[in-house]
Amino acid sequence: MRNKASDLRTLCVHAGELKDTQHGGAISPLFASTSYAFNDVDIKQYPRYFNTPNQRGLCEKIAALEGAESALIFGSGMAAISTALLSHLKSGDHVIFQDDIYGGTRNFIKTEFEKYGIQYSFAKGLDASDFEAEITPQTKGIYVETPSNPTLKIIDLKAISELAKSSSLWTMIDNTFASPVNQNPIAHGIDFVIHSATKYLGGHSDICAGVVVASESIIAQVFESAKNLGGSLSDYTVWLLERSIKTLYVRVQAQNENAHLLSNFLQEQDWIEHVYYPGLENHVGHQIAKRQMHGFGGMLSFNLAQGIDTKQFLLGLSLIKPTMSLAGIESTALSPRLTSHALLSESERQAQGITEQLVRFSSGIEAIEDLKSDLLQSISKIR
Ligand SMILES: *Cc1c(COP(=O)(O)O)cnc(C)c1O
């Protein structure tokens, strides 16, 4: 089991790389074929069977980063999430979800599960006991997302996995916000780890992809549904994603550092009411995060002081981009209320702490002084 950061640096660069045996080139060649000669493996290689050379190489790399046996790469984070869930559920089954999961996931279960007769409920809090309270005889699994979007709530992974094991349930985590650099849930007993590779794994806001990481036997079952649902990723994008992950470790370290420095800086500003960052000692989940994460991540959020117009503040930024994307090497900021969480009802938003004053910030790798002065120049224009 990997848990030394120094190993991860090397794995990012080299795990799963393909050799260029024809020309001796330095990087993994791209094999774009959709058709291959039958080989001694009795399954034919085909992109929708998730087994072309580039797909297999990339899966090996991502599995290595999570300290897992196996992985499957998909055409989006939602393809990974929907396929993983549907592969392990049938009509009549029940799943327990953390309340503040990613909006697309929430929308998926709300609109699709009913059609298949799959039941679900949301835990009323973040403790293992809140999940335990929702268990029914039909419950098959628990689904969490930590740190969560946008207020970076933290769930104790060990407590959740122990609860699940004692009740014979599987556990699934959306590990997108942490990235494999900051958190490896399999080491804490979680069964399925999912990433929207559109975020940190891709890291440059130019790739849409997703991944499921788990044991060989779980991945074999996910594959049985995946080949029917057909959410595979093109080999061109697979190749580009493999290239992107080579710099994952250094990118995420720089993003962690910027997020931590910014959260300290913002806490001292009189135009800020509250900062949410798991690395801050006053964050509710700080002690758990310290135990289960290698780094606190590149995402933070904050409440602007009352009376400051959030929209004007975002529009006044010049270096920091006010966009939906996150986890790229460029810093971005948005109002969850107006964008990512606009589809929730007002009461759902209230329950998750998503107020008018809330700004979600995704730290890029720019110089910290440039980020600070951009924030300050915007605030000075509207005060
Ligand atoms: C973006 C995101 C997803 C969905 O990923 P797509 O690649 O857009 O399908 C899922 N979970 C989290 C936490 C995300 O940020």
Short mmCIF file of N, CA, C and O and ligand atoms in Angstrom, two decimals, residues 75-81 101-105 143 145 147-149 174-177 194-199 207-210 326 360, ligand 1:
data_model
loop_
_atom_site.label_atom_id
_atom_site.label_comp_id
_atom_site.label_asym_id
_atom_site.label_seq_id
_atom_site.Cartn_x
_atom_site.Cartn_y
_atom_site.Cartn_z
N GLY A 75 -16.00 8.31 -20.03
CA GLY A 75 -16.10 9.54 -20.82
C GLY A 75 -16.45 10.79 -20.02
O GLY A 75 -16.36 11.90 -20.53
N SER A 76 -16.85 10.63 -18.76
CA SER A 76 -17.09 11.78 -17.88
C SER A 76 -17.16 11.28 -16.45
O SER A 76 -17.30 10.07 -16.22
N GLY A 77 -17.12 12.21 -15.51
CA GLY A 77 -17.30 11.83 -14.11
C GLY A 77 -18.67 11.23 -13.89
O GLY A 77 -18.82 10.23 -13.18
N MET A 78 -19.69 11.81 -14.52
CA MET A 78 -21.05 11.29 -14.35
C MET A 78 -21.20 9.89 -14.95
O MET A 78 -21.95 9.07 -14.42
N ALA A 79 -20.50 9.60 -16.05
CA ALA A 79 -20.54 8.23 -16.61
C ALA A 79 -19.95 7.26 -15.59
O ALA A 79 -20.47 6.15 -15.40
N ALA A 80 -18.88 7.66 -14.92
CA ALA A 80 -18.25 6.80 -13.91
C ALA A 80 -19.20 6.59 -12.73
O ALA A 80 -19.41 5.46 -12.26
N ILE A 81 -19.81 7.67 -12.26
CA ILE A 81 -20.70 7.60 -11.09
C ILE A 81 -21.95 6.77 -11.41
O ILE A 81 -22.31 5.85 -10.66
N ILE A 101 -24.03 16.12 -1.77
CA ILE A 101 -23.23 15.56 -2.87
C ILE A 101 -23.30 16.47 -4.09
O ILE A 101 -24.15 17.35 -4.18
N TYR A 102 -22.40 16.22 -5.03
CA TYR A 102 -22.32 16.96 -6.28
C TYR A 102 -23.70 17.05 -6.95
O TYR A 102 -24.43 16.05 -7.00
N GLY A 103 -24.05 18.22 -7.47
CA GLY A 103 -25.38 18.46 -8.03
C GLY A 103 -25.78 17.47 -9.12
O GLY A 103 -26.93 17.02 -9.17
N GLY A 104 -24.84 17.12 -9.98
CA GLY A 104 -25.13 16.18 -11.07
C GLY A 104 -25.49 14.80 -10.52
O GLY A 104 -26.37 14.10 -11.06
N THR A 105 -24.82 14.39 -9.45
CA THR A 105 -25.10 13.10 -8.83
C THR A 105 -26.48 13.11 -8.20
O THR A 105 -27.27 12.17 -8.33
N TYR A 143 -22.81 6.14 0.10
CA TYR A 143 -22.11 6.98 -0.86
C TYR A 143 -21.76 8.31 -0.21
O TYR A 143 -22.64 9.01 0.29
N GLU A 145 -18.94 11.99 -0.14
CA GLU A 145 -18.11 12.90 -0.92
C GLU A 145 -17.39 13.80 0.08
O GLU A 145 -18.02 14.64 0.71
N PRO A 147 -13.52 15.98 0.78
CA PRO A 147 -14.27 17.17 1.15
C PRO A 147 -15.41 17.42 0.15
O PRO A 147 -15.28 17.12 -1.01
N SER A 148 -16.51 18.00 0.66
CA SER A 148 -17.69 18.18 -0.19
C SER A 148 -17.72 19.58 -0.79
O SER A 148 -17.02 20.49 -0.36
N ASN A 149 -18.59 19.73 -1.75
CA ASN A 149 -18.75 20.95 -2.52
C ASN A 149 -20.00 21.69 -2.03
O ASN A 149 -21.06 21.06 -2.01
N ASP A 174 -16.89 9.83 -3.84
CA ASP A 174 -16.49 10.75 -4.89
C ASP A 174 -15.28 11.51 -4.32
O ASP A 174 -15.43 12.37 -3.46
N ASN A 175 -14.08 11.15 -4.81
CA ASN A 175 -12.83 11.69 -4.26
C ASN A 175 -12.29 12.85 -5.09
O ASN A 175 -11.12 13.21 -4.96
N THR A 176 -13.15 13.42 -5.93
CA THR A 176 -12.71 14.44 -6.89
C THR A 176 -12.02 15.62 -6.22
O THR A 176 -10.95 16.05 -6.66
N PHE A 177 -12.62 16.18 -5.16
CA PHE A 177 -12.08 17.40 -4.57
C PHE A 177 -10.70 17.17 -3.93
O PHE A 177 -9.90 18.08 -3.86
N ILE A 194 -14.21 7.16 -6.81
CA ILE A 194 -14.56 7.76 -8.09
C ILE A 194 -13.94 9.15 -8.19
O ILE A 194 -13.87 9.88 -7.19
N HIS A 195 -13.46 9.47 -9.41
CA HIS A 195 -13.00 10.84 -9.68
C HIS A 195 -13.67 11.36 -10.93
O HIS A 195 -13.76 10.63 -11.92
N SER A 196 -14.08 12.63 -10.90
CA SER A 196 -14.30 13.33 -12.14
C SER A 196 -12.90 13.74 -12.59
O SER A 196 -12.29 14.66 -12.02
N ALA A 197 -12.36 13.05 -13.61
CA ALA A 197 -11.01 13.35 -14.09
C ALA A 197 -10.98 14.68 -14.84
O ALA A 197 -9.91 15.19 -15.19
N THR A 198 -12.17 15.25 -15.06
CA THR A 198 -12.31 16.59 -15.63
C THR A 198 -11.63 17.62 -14.72
O THR A 198 -11.28 18.70 -15.16
N LYS A 199 -11.48 17.29 -13.46
CA LYS A 199 -10.97 18.23 -12.47
C LYS A 199 -9.46 18.04 -12.27
O LYS A 199 -8.71 18.29 -13.17
N ILE A 207 -10.20 18.62 -20.56
CA ILE A 207 -10.51 17.19 -20.71
C ILE A 207 -11.77 16.89 -19.91
O ILE A 207 -11.90 17.38 -18.78
N CYS A 208 -12.68 16.11 -20.48
CA CYS A 208 -13.83 15.62 -19.71
C CYS A 208 -13.69 14.11 -19.61
O CYS A 208 -13.64 13.42 -20.64
N ALA A 209 -13.59 13.58 -18.39
CA ALA A 209 -13.38 12.15 -18.18
C ALA A 209 -13.72 11.79 -16.74
O ALA A 209 -13.87 12.67 -15.89
N GLY A 210 -13.84 10.48 -16.48
CA GLY A 210 -14.11 10.03 -15.12
C GLY A 210 -13.45 8.68 -14.89
O GLY A 210 -13.09 8.00 -15.86
N LEU A 326 -13.30 23.94 -12.19
CA LEU A 326 -12.48 23.95 -10.98
C LEU A 326 -11.31 23.00 -11.16
O LEU A 326 -11.31 22.17 -12.07
N ARG A 360 -17.09 30.22 -3.90
CA ARG A 360 -16.23 29.04 -3.95
C ARG A 360 -15.00 29.37 -4.78
O ARG A 360 -15.12 29.95 -5.85
C1 LIG B 1 -17.43 17.82 -11.82
C2 LIG B 1 -17.75 16.86 -10.78
C3 LIG B 1 -18.45 15.66 -11.08
C4 LIG B 1 -18.96 15.33 -12.46
O1 LIG B 1 -17.94 15.16 -13.37
P1 LIG B 1 -18.12 15.38 -14.96
O2 LIG B 1 -16.76 15.05 -15.48
O3 LIG B 1 -18.53 16.81 -15.16
O4 LIG B 1 -19.17 14.44 -15.42
C5 LIG B 1 -18.69 14.78 -10.04
N1 LIG B 1 -18.30 15.05 -8.79
C6 LIG B 1 -17.66 16.18 -8.46
C7 LIG B 1 -17.26 16.41 -7.04
C8 LIG B 1 -17.36 17.12 -9.44
O5 LIG B 1 -16.73 18.25 -9.10
#
